[in-house]
Amino acid sequence: MTMHRRRFLQNAGLSLPGLATLTSLSACKISATDANTSASSEGERVIVVGAGISGLAAARHLAEQGKDVVVLEALNRIGGRIWTSEKWAGVPLDLGASWIHGIDANPITALAAKAKARTVVTNPDSSTDYLADGSEVDDARAKAVEGWQSKMEDALASYQEGADKDATVRSVVEQALDWSSLSDDDKTLISFGLNDYEHEYAGSVGQMSALHFDSGADIKGKDVLFTGGYRQITDLLARGLSIRTGHVVEHIDWDSSGVTVGTDKGTFHAGHVVVTLPLGVLQSGAVKFGSSLPASKRIAIDKLGMGVLNKCYLRFPKVFWPGTDWMTYVPDVDKYGQWEQWINISRPTGQPVLLGFNAADFGRTIEGWSDTQIVNSAMGTLRTIFGSDLPAPVGHQITRWASDPYAQGSYSFNKINSTPAMRDHLAASVDDRVHFAGEATHRNSYQTVHGAYLSGVRAAKEIAD
């Protein structure tokens, strides 16, 4: 069964301004001090809000153009939704972004080469698939799943060609396939396919725009994981930058003379600010904008969706699963979206580690569970597949991205009644003082690390070029 897995990402026209200078820069200047000292005037200074990859890309480009740049980061680490855990010695694991999706002409590929970061290809067609009772999917059932997936794709494509009003992905699929007349078995297979869309785009199919859910451009090239973690990329970009960690931005104001950024540790003044807050944080209103944002930007913030894709790493005494890159599980329809996708982490790490994903509604639901409840739920699925005598995991690492106040989700998606143009509105600068970046602002490569990176470079160029 072939999954959709990130087929939509863009790779065209990517460039790496100033990348060649990275290897000669000094160590990253990360501090938690609140003093805002600089030899340059405030009018020449630029504040970057957020030390995720978009903020680091912006700060890197600005610094190379001679600007005095200060990066303000709420967390006590850099990276944002790139977060490599070192909890298990010798086994770095990415709790946020994991892949370079489409390595051809991708700026992250070039950064990885600069960082001398080793990568391992993962193949979406290398998969072992299981039914609700734990039996392996045979050829006949695989063809049935692929048949339903094809019908869903055709239904959505037809809707996009002919509809003049938006609807949700779920409603379009269910209407086209005459959901109420189907057997529970067919509903189970269709539900598996619907949840595949949720893993790909992070939004619920009950909220995802049928007209625009897949508006991003296609990728070219293989998908690769970092054996040493994605932090190798953010560490490279951060080298030599002035980064103030532990600074929670509370308000941003501006006038014709410059910008003021208020944090819980003091106030900063500059000529420009680059705001790289995740869409979920913008939606929460946690950061107040002193002057009114344009209506088009406020509408974009309100109408675009912030999705969830959570991870559960399980470490076992030994490997008991097949050697394919992926495992998929088709739960009964009443257990929609539960533990459907797994990746074999033992191949890139050499350690007996499995990674289970949960997206959208179920991904949000389990954030309210304890770690023990989440692990027990995961083990219920694994014991269904591999037997009740399966050993308990010796360790786990679990994410809760929607509950993180400085992320409030994993990445953006096109929600019903949103449009691709809203991403342009989200990206637009305000009064040539307040500039916006982040994956949600990239019209063609939203949801991706390279889209976030390119958005940061774009915002920096608005100021420095």
Coordinates of C-alpha atoms in Angstrom, one line a residue:
M1 CA 0.0 0.0 0.0
T2 CA 1.6 3.3 -1.1
M3 CA 1.1 6.2 1.3
H4 CA 0.9 9.8 0.1
R5 CA 3.6 10.9 2.6
R6 CA 4.7 14.4 1.9
R7 CA 4.3 14.2 -1.9
F8 CA 3.4 17.9 -2.1
L9 CA 6.5 19.8 -1.2
Q10 CA 8.2 22.4 -3.4
N11 CA 11.8 22.3 -4.5
A12 CA 12.0 24.8 -7.4
G13 CA 14.1 28.0 -7.4
L14 CA 15.8 27.4 -4.0
S15 CA 19.0 29.4 -3.2
L16 CA 21.4 29.7 -0.3
P17 CA 22.6 33.3 0.1
G18 CA 25.7 33.6 2.1
L19 CA 25.9 29.9 3.0
A20 CA 29.6 29.7 2.1
T21 CA 30.5 32.0 5.0
L22 CA 29.0 29.7 7.6
T23 CA 32.0 27.5 8.2
S24 CA 34.2 30.5 9.1
L25 CA 32.0 32.0 11.8
S26 CA 32.6 31.9 15.5
A27 CA 30.6 29.9 18.0
C28 CA 27.0 30.8 18.6
K29 CA 26.5 33.6 21.2
I30 CA 23.5 32.3 23.2
S31 CA 22.7 34.1 26.4
A32 CA 19.7 34.7 28.6
T33 CA 20.7 38.3 29.6
D34 CA 18.2 41.1 29.3
A35 CA 20.6 43.9 28.4
N36 CA 20.2 45.3 24.9
T37 CA 23.6 46.6 24.2
S38 CA 25.0 47.3 20.8
A39 CA 27.5 49.7 19.2
S40 CA 25.1 50.4 16.3
S41 CA 22.1 52.7 16.5
E42 CA 18.6 51.4 17.3
G43 CA 17.5 52.3 13.8
E44 CA 20.1 49.9 12.3
R45 CA 19.2 47.1 14.7
V46 CA 16.9 44.2 13.7
I47 CA 15.1 42.1 16.3
V48 CA 14.1 38.5 15.3
V49 CA 11.4 36.9 17.3
G50 CA 12.0 33.2 17.5
A51 CA 15.1 31.0 17.1
G52 CA 13.4 28.3 14.9
I53 CA 14.9 27.8 11.5
S54 CA 13.0 30.7 9.9
G55 CA 14.3 33.1 12.6
L56 CA 17.8 31.7 12.3
A57 CA 17.7 32.0 8.5
A58 CA 16.6 35.6 8.7
A59 CA 19.2 36.5 11.4
R60 CA 21.9 34.7 9.4
H61 CA 21.2 36.7 6.2
L62 CA 20.9 40.0 8.1
A63 CA 24.1 39.4 9.9
E64 CA 25.9 38.7 6.7
Q65 CA 24.6 42.0 5.3
G66 CA 26.2 43.8 8.2
K67 CA 23.0 44.3 10.3
D68 CA 23.1 44.3 14.1
V69 CA 20.7 41.4 14.9
V70 CA 19.3 40.2 18.2
V71 CA 17.3 37.0 18.3
L72 CA 14.7 36.6 21.1
E73 CA 13.7 33.1 22.0
A74 CA 11.1 32.1 24.6
L75 CA 12.6 28.6 25.2
N76 CA 15.9 27.8 26.8
R77 CA 17.0 26.2 23.5
I78 CA 17.2 27.1 19.8
G79 CA 15.4 25.3 17.0
G80 CA 11.7 25.8 17.8
R81 CA 9.8 22.9 16.1
I82 CA 13.2 21.4 15.3
W83 CA 14.1 19.7 18.5
T84 CA 16.7 16.9 18.8
S85 CA 16.5 15.0 22.0
E86 CA 19.7 13.7 23.6
K87 CA 17.8 11.9 26.4
W88 CA 19.1 8.5 25.3
A89 CA 22.9 8.7 25.1
G90 CA 24.2 8.0 21.6
V91 CA 20.7 7.9 20.2
P92 CA 19.7 11.5 19.1
L93 CA 16.0 11.6 18.2
D94 CA 14.1 14.3 16.5
L95 CA 10.9 15.2 18.4
G96 CA 9.9 17.8 15.8
A97 CA 10.9 17.9 12.1
S98 CA 12.7 14.7 11.0
W99 CA 13.1 14.7 7.2
I100 CA 14.5 16.5 4.3
H101 CA 11.5 15.9 2.0
G102 CA 12.8 15.9 -1.5
I103 CA 16.6 16.4 -1.5
D104 CA 16.9 17.7 -5.0
A105 CA 17.7 21.4 -5.2
N106 CA 16.6 21.7 -1.5
P107 CA 18.4 24.3 0.6
I108 CA 18.4 22.1 3.6
T109 CA 20.4 19.5 1.6
A110 CA 23.1 22.1 1.0
L111 CA 23.1 23.1 4.7
A112 CA 23.4 19.4 5.6
A113 CA 26.5 19.1 3.4
K114 CA 28.0 22.2 5.1
A115 CA 27.3 20.7 8.5
K116 CA 28.7 17.3 7.4
A117 CA 25.5 15.8 8.7
R118 CA 25.0 12.1 7.7
T119 CA 21.6 11.2 6.3
V120 CA 19.8 8.0 5.6
V121 CA 17.2 7.5 2.9
T122 CA 13.7 6.3 3.8
N123 CA 11.5 4.7 1.2
P124 CA 7.8 5.3 1.5
D125 CA 7.2 2.1 -0.6
S126 CA 9.2 0.0 2.0
S127 CA 6.3 -0.9 4.2
T128 CA 4.8 -3.9 6.0
D129 CA 1.0 -3.5 6.5
Y130 CA -1.3 -5.0 9.1
L131 CA -5.1 -5.3 9.5
A132 CA -7.1 -4.7 12.6
D133 CA -6.7 -8.3 13.8
G134 CA -2.9 -8.1 13.4
S135 CA -2.8 -10.2 10.3
E136 CA -0.5 -9.0 7.5
V137 CA -2.3 -7.4 4.5
D138 CA -2.4 -9.7 1.6
D139 CA -2.3 -8.7 -2.1
A140 CA -6.1 -8.7 -2.4
R141 CA -6.7 -6.5 0.6
A142 CA -3.8 -4.2 -0.5
K143 CA -5.5 -3.7 -3.9
A144 CA -8.8 -2.9 -2.1
V145 CA -7.1 -0.2 0.0
E146 CA -5.4 1.2 -3.0
G147 CA -8.7 1.1 -4.9
W148 CA -10.4 3.2 -2.2
Q149 CA -7.5 5.6 -2.0
S150 CA -7.7 6.1 -5.8
K151 CA -11.5 6.7 -5.5
M152 CA -10.9 9.3 -2.8
E153 CA -8.2 11.1 -4.8
D154 CA -10.6 11.1 -7.9
A155 CA -13.4 12.5 -5.8
L156 CA -11.3 15.3 -4.4
A157 CA -9.8 16.1 -7.8
S158 CA -13.3 16.3 -9.3
Y159 CA -14.5 18.5 -6.5
Q160 CA -11.6 20.9 -7.0
E161 CA -12.3 21.1 -10.7
G162 CA -16.0 21.8 -10.5
A163 CA -16.9 23.2 -7.1
D164 CA -17.5 26.9 -6.4
K165 CA -17.9 26.5 -2.6
D166 CA -15.5 24.9 -0.1
A167 CA -16.2 21.8 1.9
T168 CA -14.2 19.5 4.1
V169 CA -12.2 16.6 2.8
R170 CA -14.2 14.1 4.8
S171 CA -17.6 15.4 3.6
V172 CA -16.5 15.3 -0.1
V173 CA -15.2 11.8 0.2
E174 CA -18.1 10.4 2.2
Q175 CA -20.6 11.9 -0.3
A176 CA -18.8 10.7 -3.4
L177 CA -18.4 7.2 -2.0
D178 CA -22.0 7.0 -0.6
W179 CA -20.7 6.4 2.9
S180 CA -24.0 5.4 4.5
S181 CA -24.4 2.5 2.1
L182 CA -21.0 1.0 2.7
S183 CA -20.1 -2.0 4.9
D184 CA -18.1 -1.6 8.1
D185 CA -15.2 -3.3 6.3
D186 CA -15.2 -0.8 3.5
K187 CA -15.6 2.1 6.0
T188 CA -12.5 0.8 7.8
L189 CA -10.4 0.8 4.6
I190 CA -11.6 4.3 3.7
S191 CA -11.0 5.6 7.2
F192 CA -7.4 4.3 6.9
G193 CA -7.0 6.4 3.7
L194 CA -8.6 9.5 5.3
N195 CA -6.2 9.3 8.2
D196 CA -3.3 9.1 5.8
Y197 CA -4.3 12.6 4.6
E198 CA -4.2 13.7 8.3
H199 CA -0.7 12.3 8.8
E200 CA 0.4 14.1 5.6
Y201 CA -1.2 17.5 6.3
A202 CA -1.6 17.3 10.2
G203 CA -5.2 18.7 10.0
S204 CA -8.4 16.8 10.6
V205 CA -10.2 15.8 7.5
G206 CA -13.3 17.2 9.2
Q207 CA -11.6 20.6 9.0
M208 CA -9.4 20.4 6.0
S209 CA -10.3 22.4 2.9
A210 CA -11.3 20.1 0.0
L211 CA -10.5 22.8 -2.5
H212 CA -7.0 23.8 -1.2
F213 CA -5.7 21.0 1.2
D214 CA -3.0 20.0 -1.3
S215 CA -2.1 23.5 -2.7
G216 CA 1.6 23.1 -2.1
A217 CA 3.9 22.2 -4.9
D218 CA 5.4 18.7 -5.5
I219 CA 8.8 17.5 -4.3
K220 CA 11.6 16.0 -6.3
G221 CA 14.1 13.6 -4.9
K222 CA 14.4 11.2 -2.0
D223 CA 13.4 11.7 1.6
V224 CA 16.2 11.4 4.2
L225 CA 16.5 11.3 8.0
F226 CA 19.4 12.8 10.0
T227 CA 21.2 10.1 12.0
G228 CA 22.7 12.7 14.2
G229 CA 19.5 14.8 14.5
Y230 CA 18.2 17.9 12.8
R231 CA 19.9 20.2 15.3
Q232 CA 23.0 20.0 13.2
I233 CA 21.2 22.3 10.8
T234 CA 20.0 24.8 13.4
D235 CA 23.4 24.8 15.2
L236 CA 25.1 25.6 12.0
L237 CA 22.8 28.5 11.2
A238 CA 23.0 29.9 14.8
R239 CA 26.8 30.0 14.8
G240 CA 28.0 33.6 15.6
L241 CA 24.5 35.0 16.2
S242 CA 23.4 36.9 19.3
I243 CA 20.5 34.8 20.7
R244 CA 18.7 35.7 23.9
T245 CA 17.0 32.5 25.2
G246 CA 14.4 32.6 27.9
H247 CA 12.9 35.8 26.6
V248 CA 9.1 35.5 26.2
V249 CA 7.9 38.2 23.9
E250 CA 4.7 39.8 25.1
H251 CA 4.0 42.7 22.8
I252 CA 5.2 44.3 19.6
D253 CA 4.6 47.9 18.7
W254 CA 5.9 50.2 16.0
D255 CA 5.6 53.7 14.5
S256 CA 7.5 55.7 11.9
S257 CA 10.6 55.8 14.0
G258 CA 11.0 52.1 14.7
V259 CA 9.8 49.1 16.7
T260 CA 9.5 48.2 20.3
V261 CA 9.5 44.6 21.5
G262 CA 8.5 43.9 25.1
T263 CA 9.5 40.7 26.8
D264 CA 9.3 39.3 30.3
K265 CA 12.9 40.3 30.8
G266 CA 12.9 43.8 29.3
T267 CA 12.1 46.0 26.4
F268 CA 14.1 46.1 23.1
H269 CA 14.1 48.8 20.5
A270 CA 15.1 48.5 16.8
G271 CA 14.4 49.7 13.3
H272 CA 12.7 46.4 12.2
V273 CA 11.4 43.2 13.7
V274 CA 11.0 39.8 12.0
V275 CA 8.2 37.9 13.6
T276 CA 8.6 34.1 13.2
L277 CA 5.9 33.0 15.7
P278 CA 4.1 29.8 14.7
L279 CA 0.6 30.2 13.4
G280 CA -0.8 28.6 16.5
V281 CA 0.9 31.2 18.7
L282 CA -0.4 34.1 16.5
Q283 CA -3.9 32.6 16.8
S284 CA -3.7 32.4 20.6
G285 CA -3.2 36.1 21.0
A286 CA -0.4 35.5 23.5
V287 CA 1.7 38.2 21.8
K288 CA -0.1 41.6 21.5
F289 CA 0.4 43.9 18.6
G290 CA 0.2 47.5 19.7
S291 CA -0.9 48.8 16.4
S292 CA -3.7 47.1 14.5
L293 CA -2.6 44.5 12.0
P294 CA -4.1 44.8 8.5
A295 CA -7.5 43.1 8.1
S296 CA -6.1 40.7 5.5
K297 CA -3.5 39.5 7.9
R298 CA -5.9 39.1 10.8
I299 CA -8.3 37.1 8.5
A300 CA -5.4 34.9 7.4
I301 CA -4.4 34.2 11.0
D302 CA -7.9 33.4 11.9
K303 CA -8.8 31.2 9.0
L304 CA -5.7 29.1 8.3
G305 CA -5.4 25.9 10.4
M306 CA -2.8 24.7 12.8
G307 CA -2.4 21.0 12.7
V308 CA -0.9 18.3 15.0
L309 CA 1.4 15.4 14.4
N310 CA 2.7 13.8 17.6
K311 CA 5.4 11.2 18.1
C312 CA 5.9 8.4 20.5
Y313 CA 9.3 6.8 20.5
L314 CA 9.5 3.4 22.1
R315 CA 12.8 1.7 23.0
F316 CA 12.8 -2.1 23.4
P317 CA 15.3 -4.7 24.6
K318 CA 15.6 -6.0 21.0
V319 CA 14.1 -5.6 17.5
F320 CA 11.0 -7.8 16.9
W321 CA 9.5 -6.0 13.9
P322 CA 10.2 -6.3 10.2
G323 CA 13.1 -4.6 8.5
T324 CA 11.0 -2.3 6.2
D325 CA 11.2 1.4 6.8
W326 CA 7.5 1.7 7.6
M327 CA 4.7 -0.3 9.2
T328 CA 1.1 0.6 8.8
Y329 CA -1.9 -0.6 10.8
V330 CA -5.6 -0.5 9.7
P331 CA -7.7 -0.2 12.9
D332 CA -11.4 -0.8 13.1
V333 CA -13.5 2.1 12.1
D334 CA -14.5 2.8 15.8
K335 CA -10.7 3.3 16.5
Y336 CA -10.3 5.8 13.7
G337 CA -6.8 7.3 13.5
Q338 CA -5.2 5.3 16.3
W339 CA -1.6 4.2 15.7
E340 CA -1.9 3.8 12.0
Q341 CA 1.7 4.8 11.0
W342 CA 5.1 3.6 12.4
I343 CA 8.6 4.1 11.3
N344 CA 11.5 1.7 11.9
I345 CA 14.1 3.8 13.7
S346 CA 16.5 0.9 14.2
R347 CA 17.8 1.2 10.7
P348 CA 19.0 4.8 10.9
T349 CA 20.1 4.5 14.6
G350 CA 21.2 0.9 15.0
Q351 CA 19.0 0.8 18.2
P352 CA 15.8 -1.1 18.8
V353 CA 13.5 1.9 18.6
L354 CA 10.1 2.3 17.0
L355 CA 8.3 5.6 16.3
G356 CA 4.5 5.8 16.3
F357 CA 2.7 8.8 14.8
N358 CA -0.7 10.2 15.7
A359 CA -2.2 13.1 13.8
A360 CA -5.1 15.6 14.0
D361 CA -8.0 14.7 16.4
F362 CA -6.5 11.6 18.0
G363 CA -3.1 13.3 18.2
R364 CA -4.7 16.1 20.2
T365 CA -6.8 13.8 22.3
I366 CA -3.8 11.8 23.7
E367 CA -2.0 15.0 24.7
G368 CA -4.4 14.9 27.7
W369 CA -3.3 11.4 28.6
S370 CA -0.4 10.4 30.9
D371 CA 2.7 8.9 29.3
T372 CA 1.7 5.6 30.8
Q373 CA -1.7 5.7 29.1
I374 CA -0.1 6.7 25.8
V375 CA 2.5 3.9 26.0
N376 CA -0.2 1.3 27.0
S377 CA -2.3 2.4 24.0
A378 CA 0.6 2.0 21.6
M379 CA 1.5 -1.4 23.1
G380 CA -2.1 -2.5 22.6
T381 CA -1.7 -2.0 18.9
L382 CA 1.8 -3.6 18.8
R383 CA 0.7 -6.6 20.8
T384 CA -2.3 -7.1 18.5
I385 CA 0.2 -7.3 15.6
F386 CA 3.2 -9.1 17.2
G387 CA 1.6 -11.1 20.1
S388 CA 0.5 -10.6 23.7
D389 CA 3.9 -11.8 25.0
L390 CA 5.7 -8.8 23.5
P391 CA 8.1 -7.2 26.0
A392 CA 7.4 -3.9 27.5
P393 CA 9.5 -1.0 26.2
V394 CA 12.5 0.0 28.4
G395 CA 12.0 3.7 27.5
H396 CA 9.8 6.2 25.8
Q397 CA 9.8 9.8 24.5
I398 CA 6.5 11.5 23.7
T399 CA 5.6 14.8 22.2
R400 CA 2.6 17.1 22.9
W401 CA 3.0 19.9 20.3
A402 CA -0.5 21.3 20.6
S403 CA 0.1 21.8 24.4
D404 CA 3.4 23.6 23.9
P405 CA 2.6 27.3 24.5
Y406 CA 5.4 28.3 22.2
A407 CA 4.3 26.1 19.3
Q408 CA 0.5 25.3 19.8
G409 CA 0.7 22.7 17.1
S410 CA 3.0 21.1 14.7
Y411 CA 2.5 22.9 11.4
S412 CA -0.1 24.7 9.4
F413 CA -2.7 23.3 7.0
N414 CA -5.4 24.8 4.7
K415 CA -8.5 24.8 6.7
I416 CA -12.0 24.9 5.1
N417 CA -12.7 28.4 3.8
S418 CA -9.1 29.4 3.8
T419 CA -7.2 30.1 0.6
P420 CA -3.6 29.9 -0.6
A421 CA -3.5 33.7 -1.0
M422 CA -4.0 34.0 2.8
R423 CA -0.4 32.7 3.2
D424 CA 0.8 35.7 1.1
H425 CA -1.2 38.0 3.4
L426 CA 0.3 36.3 6.4
A427 CA 3.8 36.9 4.9
A428 CA 3.3 40.6 4.0
S429 CA 5.2 43.2 6.0
V430 CA 3.5 46.0 7.9
D431 CA 4.6 49.6 7.4
D432 CA 8.0 48.3 6.4
R433 CA 8.7 47.8 10.1
V434 CA 7.2 44.5 11.0
H435 CA 8.1 41.5 8.9
F436 CA 6.7 38.0 9.1
A437 CA 8.3 34.6 8.4
G438 CA 7.7 30.9 9.2
E439 CA 6.4 27.8 7.4
A440 CA 2.8 29.1 7.5
T441 CA 3.9 32.2 5.4
H442 CA 5.3 30.2 2.5
R443 CA 2.6 29.7 -0.1
N444 CA 4.1 26.7 -1.9
S445 CA 6.2 25.0 0.8
Y446 CA 4.2 25.5 4.0
Q447 CA 4.6 22.6 6.5
T448 CA 8.2 22.1 5.5
V449 CA 11.6 23.0 7.0
H450 CA 12.8 24.3 3.7
G451 CA 9.7 26.5 3.4
A452 CA 10.4 28.0 6.8
Y453 CA 14.0 28.5 5.9
L454 CA 13.2 30.3 2.7
S455 CA 10.6 32.5 4.4
G456 CA 13.2 33.7 6.8
V457 CA 15.6 34.6 4.0
R458 CA 12.7 36.4 2.2
A459 CA 11.9 38.5 5.3
A460 CA 15.5 39.4 5.8
K461 CA 15.8 40.5 2.2
E462 CA 12.9 42.9 2.7
I463 CA 15.1 44.7 5.2
A464 CA 18.6 44.3 4.0
D465 CA 18.5 44.0 0.2

